Amino acid sequence: MKLKKLEGLLGDLDQFSDPKVELEQYPTGPHVASRLIYTAENSFGDITGKVVADFGCGCATLGIASALMEAEHVIGIDIDSQSLDIASTNAEDMEVNIDLMLSDIKGLNWRGPLVDTVVMNPPFGTRNEGIDMEFLKTALKVASRAVYSLHKTTTREHIKRVAIRDFNVKKAEVLCELRFDVPRLYKFHRKKSVDIAVDLWRFVP
Amino acid sequence: MRLLTHNMLSCNIKGVTNGYPLTIEASKWMAKEVDFNGDFLRNIFVKIEWKVLIEAAKVMGYTDLPVEVDSSMLNSDEFLQKFHHALLEIHVEEGALICPETGRKFPVHKGIPNMLLNEDEV
Ligand SMILES: C[S@@+](CC[C@H](N)C(=O)[O-])C[C@H]1O[C@@H](n2cnc3c(N)ncnc32)[C@H](O)[C@@H]1O
């Protein structure tokens, strides 16, 4: 599938109807999501024919993008059942098959090594400190090939250090820096949207 | 939920040591056809807990999987078709997953297992 086509399809997905602040629910836009999945496949062969898990899938943009790129099996996990209902409808609309599961990423103990690749846009941890690193830790346990994740550029050094020192990754690289437009979903955001710099990471467990 | 997902799930209640595999109880299931990918199956075969897959498929009335398997069977198209069907085409829609150690039930509704724990279980 071509990048433009993928981006266009992702633009049709429904997103959080009633975002929950404490869970940091905002979607990965079609521009960023399509590039993440496209790069994972075209530069590294980590999606097509693979088992892919979407951690904190929300309405499953990344999981559905993986299925559209012909992942063999996709599992989306989120702690919020309302998002999973939207994810389920989205998958039906796109005519892709994905498994969904209501679960906390923290404490997930799947039997390895069935999952090849984890894709995620984890909560930044602004509401629940450390949750971003919990996601990363669990993802690195579950994935056997690679983990793709988005993190604030301001945390780059910290992430690199923890990934290498504490999580023993073989490789941690920033593939590109993106502008991420977080819409003003919440009353406490003063501006209409906040434009933040995020890194697209690829980790090899 | 496909049986491939079930094959890796275990009970994550704190203190549980024998939480695998989860027993399936199903009141509704379905089969959805998907494209056959022989390479994928040949690759994933060694990573699958075969007994767990057989038992799971049986719950949904599918009994065609052979009990004894070895990698030479991966040359047989007939075997791969059965493996494909059990692993990727059968879906649990309504029912529960049961922890073998504690008997705790995790409900499955509209194909989505609810693995959330209560406060006293984490
Ligand atoms: C920034 S949003 C990303 C949503 C979606 N992946 C996307 O790309 O559009 C983070 C998601 O993580 C979920 N989440 C937050 N904490 C979680 C946890 N402990 N376990 C599982 N999911 C969680 C939220 O419900 C939300 O859907």
XYZ file of C-alpha atoms and ligand atoms in Angstrom:
354
model
C 0.000 0.000 0.000
C 1.216 3.492 -0.871
C 1.876 5.989 1.911
C -0.673 8.516 0.624
C -3.356 5.847 0.381
C -2.653 4.674 3.928
C -2.759 8.208 5.279
C -6.049 8.830 3.495
C -7.669 5.712 4.925
C -6.525 6.519 8.460
C -8.114 9.946 8.118
C -11.507 8.211 7.909
C -11.236 6.505 11.305
C -13.398 7.627 14.214
C -11.496 8.924 17.216
C -12.214 9.328 20.952
C -15.715 10.729 21.333
C -15.259 11.608 24.977
C -11.515 11.649 25.738
C -10.467 10.856 29.283
C -7.870 13.272 30.634
C -6.349 10.898 33.158
C -5.635 8.339 30.415
C -4.109 10.950 28.078
C -6.465 10.050 25.286
C -5.620 11.857 22.083
C -5.206 10.156 18.740
C -2.108 9.798 16.617
C -2.995 11.827 13.536
C -3.098 10.142 10.117
C 0.118 11.896 9.019
C 2.230 10.589 11.894
C 0.510 7.193 12.154
C 0.896 6.382 8.466
C 4.578 7.359 8.490
C 5.271 5.292 11.584
C 3.809 2.105 10.124
C 5.089 2.747 6.611
C 8.656 3.246 7.862
C 8.448 0.169 10.081
C 7.618 -1.926 7.037
C 9.565 -0.309 4.244
C 12.803 0.325 6.103
C 12.790 -2.666 8.465
C 10.238 -5.256 7.332
C 8.628 -5.287 10.782
C 4.913 -5.293 9.817
C 3.876 -7.340 6.760
C 3.299 -10.989 7.641
C 4.154 -10.300 11.291
C 2.356 -10.478 14.636
C 1.904 -6.888 15.796
C 0.651 -5.578 19.143
C -0.737 -2.044 19.519
C -0.225 -0.950 23.142
C -2.733 1.614 24.444
C -4.493 1.281 21.114
C -7.310 3.738 21.794
C -9.403 3.682 18.631
C -6.734 1.427 17.068
C -5.266 3.773 14.460
C -1.824 2.130 14.644
C -3.216 -1.401 14.795
C -5.514 -0.851 11.832
C -2.662 0.782 9.904
C -0.608 -2.364 10.593
C -3.439 -4.575 9.357
C -3.745 -2.435 6.219
C -0.003 -2.985 5.703
C -0.802 -6.704 5.850
C 0.342 -7.678 9.293
C -0.730 -11.296 9.719
C -2.194 -10.819 13.190
C -2.823 -7.626 15.184
C -3.741 -7.290 18.858
C -4.846 -3.946 20.267
C -4.824 -3.469 24.041
C -6.369 -0.620 25.962
C -7.538 -0.005 29.513
C -10.673 1.816 28.346
C -13.613 -0.168 27.008
C -15.278 2.787 25.264
C -12.215 3.282 23.071
C -12.213 -0.401 22.237
C -15.823 -0.167 21.047
C -14.780 2.577 18.638
C -11.736 0.521 17.634
C -13.976 -2.407 16.874
C -16.253 -0.341 14.634
C -13.225 1.196 12.919
C -11.838 -2.248 12.114
C -15.175 -3.349 10.690
C -15.428 -0.222 8.548
C -11.921 -0.824 7.184
C -12.699 -4.523 6.690
C -9.676 -5.677 8.637
C -9.453 -8.332 11.308
C -7.839 -7.311 14.566
C -8.065 -8.747 18.064
C -8.851 -6.350 20.889
C -8.299 -6.777 24.594
C -9.309 -4.801 27.644
C -6.263 -4.787 29.864
C -3.782 -2.687 31.767
C -0.397 -2.631 30.051
C 1.167 -2.615 33.490
C 1.636 -6.189 34.645
C 0.897 -7.747 31.276
C 2.620 -11.141 31.187
C 2.186 -12.729 27.800
C 4.015 -15.882 26.926
C 6.845 -15.054 24.530
C 7.986 -14.945 21.803
C 4.811 -14.812 19.691
C 4.668 -11.060 19.134
C 7.146 -9.714 16.592
C 6.546 -6.003 16.807
C 4.940 -3.556 19.244
C 3.693 -0.210 17.930
C 2.530 2.458 20.348
C 1.896 6.062 21.179
C 1.992 5.751 24.950
C 0.701 8.317 27.409
C 3.540 10.812 27.967
C 3.207 10.395 31.700
C 2.071 13.933 32.334
C -0.934 12.670 34.307
C 0.428 9.391 35.571
C 4.153 9.733 36.082
C 6.292 6.935 34.732
C 3.552 5.270 32.661
C 5.522 5.942 29.443
C 8.424 3.903 30.799
C 6.073 1.148 32.020
C 4.753 0.848 28.475
C 8.260 0.678 27.086
C 9.398 -1.897 29.611
C 6.455 -4.185 28.884
C 6.724 -3.687 25.119
C 10.373 -4.728 25.193
C 9.459 -7.875 27.096
C 6.725 -8.832 24.637
C 8.313 -7.953 21.277
C 10.892 -10.214 19.701
C 11.842 -7.989 16.731
C 11.205 -4.330 17.425
C 9.290 -1.679 19.350
C 8.146 1.556 17.698
C 7.182 4.324 20.046
C 6.627 8.082 20.220
C 8.125 10.129 23.036
C 8.610 13.813 23.692
C 11.881 15.067 22.236
C 12.692 16.698 25.584
C 12.965 13.226 27.133
C 15.380 11.841 24.509
C 18.471 11.463 26.683
C 16.508 10.008 29.571
C 14.864 7.414 27.359
C 18.089 6.371 25.741
C 19.762 5.940 29.117
C 16.950 3.925 30.697
C 16.452 1.762 27.597
C 20.100 0.795 27.443
C 20.950 0.628 31.131
C 17.752 -0.731 32.669
C 15.939 -2.474 29.827
C 19.047 -3.886 28.126
C 17.996 -3.029 24.582
C 20.332 -4.022 21.765
C 19.563 -0.862 19.887
C 17.743 2.419 20.525
C 17.516 4.889 17.689
C 15.487 7.973 16.896
C 14.236 7.548 13.335
C 12.889 11.055 12.998
C 11.592 14.057 14.866
C 7.966 14.931 14.234
C 5.661 17.753 15.117
C 2.714 16.428 16.979
C -0.391 18.481 17.124
C -2.189 17.658 20.336
C -5.606 19.243 19.962
C -7.099 21.214 22.776
C -9.156 18.367 24.112
C -9.084 19.503 27.684
C -10.213 22.645 29.415
C -6.858 23.170 31.072
C -5.179 23.636 27.700
C -5.302 27.344 27.032
C -4.383 27.293 23.370
C -6.474 25.676 20.641
C -3.834 23.062 20.095
C -0.333 22.477 21.366
C 2.341 21.675 18.893
C 5.015 19.530 20.498
C 8.153 17.881 19.202
C 8.138 14.103 19.433
C 10.683 11.478 18.474
C 9.833 8.332 16.607
C 11.921 5.633 18.255
C 12.814 2.156 17.144
C 14.095 -0.192 19.823
C 15.501 -3.652 19.300
C 14.912 -5.751 22.430
C -10.423 -13.263 19.894
C -8.405 -15.645 17.772
C -6.740 -18.713 19.234
C -3.332 -17.239 18.407
C -4.004 -14.552 21.004
C -5.276 -17.148 23.463
C -2.071 -19.144 22.991
C -0.029 -16.470 24.729
C -2.418 -15.218 27.400
C -1.972 -16.065 31.016
C -3.602 -14.971 34.235
C -1.825 -11.907 35.614
C -3.229 -11.890 39.128
C -0.493 -11.159 41.633
C 0.955 -14.287 43.208
C -0.457 -16.695 40.626
C 2.307 -18.980 39.356
C 0.384 -21.461 37.198
C -1.819 -19.063 35.269
C -1.309 -20.718 31.878
C -3.211 -21.726 29.855
C -6.544 -20.068 30.459
C -9.456 -22.450 29.973
C -11.952 -21.260 27.388
C -15.672 -21.292 28.017
C -17.555 -20.233 24.912
C -21.243 -19.717 24.306
C -20.696 -18.082 20.951
C -17.905 -18.324 18.398
C -17.479 -17.838 14.697
C -15.157 -18.588 11.814
C -13.957 -15.791 9.543
C -12.036 -16.715 6.452
C -8.605 -15.122 5.991
C -5.895 -15.472 3.346
C -3.602 -18.438 3.757
C 0.062 -17.651 4.388
C 2.171 -20.808 4.473
C 5.428 -19.066 5.365
C 3.841 -17.426 8.374
C 2.548 -20.778 9.630
C 5.863 -22.573 9.081
C 7.576 -19.809 11.020
C 5.249 -19.583 13.968
C 4.755 -23.332 14.386
C 7.649 -23.811 16.830
C 6.394 -20.962 19.003
C 2.893 -22.373 19.463
C 1.927 -24.452 22.481
C 0.328 -27.213 20.466
C -1.687 -28.873 23.227
C -3.154 -25.536 24.212
C -4.231 -24.886 20.632
C -5.827 -28.334 20.296
C -7.809 -27.961 23.517
C -8.938 -24.453 22.613
C -10.103 -25.518 19.151
C -12.021 -28.451 20.649
C -14.096 -26.079 22.782
C -15.329 -24.550 19.523
C -16.060 -27.984 18.086
C -12.989 -28.162 15.833
C -11.316 -31.530 16.301
C -9.307 -31.967 13.090
C -5.908 -31.029 14.538
C -3.569 -34.013 14.971
C -2.399 -34.691 18.526
C 1.141 -35.658 17.606
C 2.981 -33.122 15.500
C 6.499 -32.567 14.276
C 8.122 -30.150 11.887
C 8.028 -32.604 8.954
C 4.280 -31.979 8.794
C 4.974 -28.413 7.714
C 5.466 -29.804 4.205
C 1.891 -31.015 4.145
C -0.608 -28.589 2.735
C -3.447 -30.462 4.350
C -1.890 -30.034 7.787
C -1.140 -26.351 7.206
C -4.756 -25.684 6.198
C -5.998 -27.129 9.484
C -3.391 -25.239 11.475
C -4.357 -22.041 9.624
C -8.026 -22.529 10.401
C -7.524 -23.202 14.114
C -4.965 -20.453 14.687
C -6.394 -17.595 12.624
C -9.983 -18.233 11.578
C -11.800 -19.338 14.740
C -12.917 -16.473 16.970
C -14.252 -16.662 20.525
C -17.114 -14.170 20.658
C -18.917 -14.655 23.981
C -17.823 -16.575 27.043
C -14.982 -16.467 29.541
C -11.335 -17.309 30.104
C -10.710 -19.122 33.351
C -7.523 -19.042 35.412
C -6.403 -22.638 36.002
C -5.040 -21.836 39.456
C -7.689 -19.617 41.029
C -10.766 -20.272 38.899
C -11.115 -16.511 38.357
C -13.207 -15.815 35.253
C -12.260 -13.164 32.736
C -15.343 -12.442 30.640
C -15.240 -12.273 26.854
C -17.852 -9.997 25.344
C -18.205 -9.102 21.650
C -14.933 -10.915 21.080
C -13.051 -8.728 23.576
C -11.594 -10.398 26.687
C -11.718 -8.282 29.809
C -8.424 -8.918 31.581
C -8.728 -5.985 34.000
C -7.940 -6.890 37.594
C -9.629 -5.779 40.778
C -7.630 -3.712 43.234
C -6.956 -6.669 45.492
C -5.566 -8.707 42.583
C -2.681 -6.432 41.560
C -1.926 8.976 23.541
S -3.271 7.833 23.485
C -2.899 6.964 21.979
C -4.092 6.281 21.373
C -3.876 5.459 20.109
N -2.814 4.474 20.290
C -3.546 6.298 18.923
O -2.403 6.197 18.476
O -4.385 7.036 18.433
C -2.850 6.713 24.800
C -3.790 5.523 25.003
O -3.314 4.697 26.079
C -4.399 4.223 26.851
N -3.876 3.917 28.192
C -3.516 4.793 29.159
N -3.049 4.127 30.244
C -3.113 2.787 29.949
C -2.764 1.589 30.639
N -2.251 1.628 31.873
N -2.965 0.403 30.032
C -3.478 0.351 28.776
N -3.829 1.450 28.074
C -3.644 2.656 28.638
C -5.411 5.339 26.796
O -6.724 4.874 27.057
C -5.222 5.868 25.361
O -6.093 5.217 24.477
